[in-house]
């Protein structure tokens, strides 16, 4: 086997050039073959050959750059190892290649290269012969000493290893049975050495030289082992179970490679990590787990994938804020001022938040409900959450839950999975670095469900004050106390929040803003913020209130202020370009940009100084700054208005009425259109309607048919049977939005009454209310949002169910002043209010005007 005594290698050897390490006599190596040259060798020599001699090849370490493996044969290392190809395995994935198992026989040196293609073949001379060594050994006393010394170190090293590992026991036996001369090669390939070191051993043709070079390597390993055992716990029994042996560079005579350095650093890191674990303030249970893991880590070879996993886990455990918290500084008066400064309007929300904070101040460990702000997008839910954190002096972290449909997102993956990681809660804690932050669970209504479990169920444990002191993330696998975390949730609607989750939270509705509120918000908060973000000053841009109103009414239609904010951002960007251009124009300043442009003249002055706004103002021209954004400028920057007051236009025919709808994005006005045609009394409904809405339509028709005579409603042929030879088509435009709910009942009745009577519905009336078959009007929800939507759309009169009168109190006085409310308890009243001059032939009840 090793430096074979009886082995006589052929004098001509095919050469295998390998980048994958250095093969030494007596050792075995697995090498992958994919270069064309080596593939040829395997195919035509190893796979076709039949004799034992044909399986002997010369393995030469290829010291050239592996990436430059081109057609040219690189310069060959002169000494190689003759090897027996023990096994050849071929595969096609990811590209055709063979894996060779080769056992080193003896050294050889290349005398002459005989051919290069298709694979190199060389005339060689065998270098190692056992008989020679034996003879030498007898004659040279010194070599005998060296070999004795080497043997001693080898035995010492092997005895430091764990004999219960079969490979170690076998090595111990080999030490006694193998000829001493074979040992340097074999031990060099077993102990931890770099390729560079192995190459030096390969080149050491003289046995004496080889012994001399290997002894320091052995000593280095022994020292490394001793050091390792010292750093480990003084538990005697375990100490010997060291599999990975690390080099000690102090006695390293052969230059060490960067690989070695990295390993040493890694080792230091593990020691540091252990220190950190011991000094960290983690819970007792966590400490126990971590110490167990670090014990495992030390025994693990670094190449094992689990090494990195365990290390990441331990690093996370150390980083988590087990006992670190910020000190609450809570002063209700200051909190009120801060909330007022940051947010305009939203009085109800601010009041509730202050109550919550006040109770916290009085009772420290508040196990109160979780606050959940529900309202349309852009009404400031998130930003109030941020303000709460600011008032408390706590860290703030937002966890977006929209679209999350895997419970491991909340609770982490078990560490057995590849790519496992902690859930968002634990991740958030790691990010903020304290255990009492404010966590904003954004969009809880948009949690999904999938095969991977229900994330809402995982949230239950997080949000339950009774349970969350021992929240167990699957990744951590130990409990973490979340009771100090202040959770706030936001949602657009409560309809899609799972009931169990809803039960844990206190819902605070955040309605949309009125136009006036939006103007105030824009001028107090949004515009200053945008100016700052764009590097502009009020001296450079001026946005008057009428312009803001124009943006609100003509360019946005929303309950919140997010689009408004974006539009203001667009204006600032456009102005920033002008300002920057103005600053850089050299001799030819541009035309003054005021939008209207009528009185703008061309600058002709050649000597106008650049980079100075005030200088250009000296010219007898309209001042360049501030740039005034008026409607013309608005049109230029934002394009033509997106929303016009189209209401009156659309109500120019009979059979159209305006309803009010509630959506998670706030209130909206909704047109209902009807037409009739010859047919067989069928009703067609279009516009993405739900079942409840369809029922309302049938109810409306039934009521009108039964009251046709009273109201003198006839079909096209003059019959009171409205469906006689007539088909009706009802359409609810904006077909992409699914509409459902009973509140369109009154609108459908009004629309059909208009169709069958041929009279126009007043163009400034909007209505909402559920109907019954007997013509009563029942209350509906979302009145505030609906009224605001009608106000936004410029409508003047609003018909609402009588029993919703109390909801009007929530609406701002200025909005109420702009509108007339009609409280209707039956359909007669609705129709009377919807048509100019009333509707009933014999009106029984006069229209009711709001007392507001
Ligand atoms: P939401 O979370 O409700 O979707 P955000 O909190 O993200 O809305 O608010 C959008 C933007 O509008 C933020 O920049 C916020 O500062 C601003 N904003 C909303 N409401 C107000 C308000 N009442 N006062 C001042 N700024 C507001």
Coordinates of C-alpha atoms in Angstrom, one line a residue, residues 285 289 293 309 313 316-317 320 322 406-417 419-427 451-455 457-459 461-462 470-480 482:
X285 CA -33.8 28.7 30.4
X289 CA -30.0 26.2 25.9
X293 CA -25.4 24.8 21.8
X309 CA -26.8 27.7 11.7
X313 CA -28.7 31.2 16.4
X316 CA -29.2 36.2 17.8
X317 CA -29.7 35.0 21.3
X320 CA -31.7 40.0 21.8
X322 CA -33.5 40.2 27.2
X406 CA -47.6 32.1 6.8
X407 CA -47.7 31.7 10.5
X408 CA -43.9 31.3 10.6
X409 CA -43.8 35.0 9.6
X410 CA -45.0 35.8 13.0
X411 CA -43.6 32.9 15.0
X412 CA -40.5 31.9 13.1
X413 CA -39.4 28.6 11.5
X414 CA -38.1 25.7 13.4
X415 CA -34.3 25.5 13.3
X416 CA -34.5 22.2 11.6
X417 CA -35.5 23.9 8.3
X419 CA -33.1 28.9 5.8
X420 CA -35.0 29.0 9.0
X421 CA -35.2 32.4 10.7
X422 CA -37.0 34.0 13.6
X423 CA -40.4 35.6 13.1
X424 CA -41.1 39.3 12.7
X425 CA -41.7 40.0 16.3
X426 CA -38.3 38.6 17.4
X427 CA -36.6 40.2 14.5
X451 CA -51.6 26.0 3.9
X452 CA -48.7 27.3 6.0
X453 CA -51.1 28.0 8.8
X454 CA -53.1 31.1 10.0
X455 CA -50.9 34.0 11.0
X457 CA -53.9 32.7 15.2
X458 CA -50.2 33.2 15.9
X459 CA -50.9 36.9 16.6
X461 CA -50.6 34.7 21.5
X462 CA -48.6 37.8 20.8
X470 CA -43.8 33.7 27.6
X471 CA -44.0 34.0 23.8
X472 CA -42.1 31.2 22.2
X473 CA -40.8 31.8 18.8
X474 CA -40.2 28.5 16.9
X475 CA -36.7 29.6 16.0
X476 CA -35.6 30.6 19.5
X477 CA -37.4 27.7 21.1
X478 CA -37.3 29.4 24.4
X479 CA -39.8 31.9 25.9
X480 CA -39.3 35.6 25.4
X482 CA -43.2 40.4 25.3

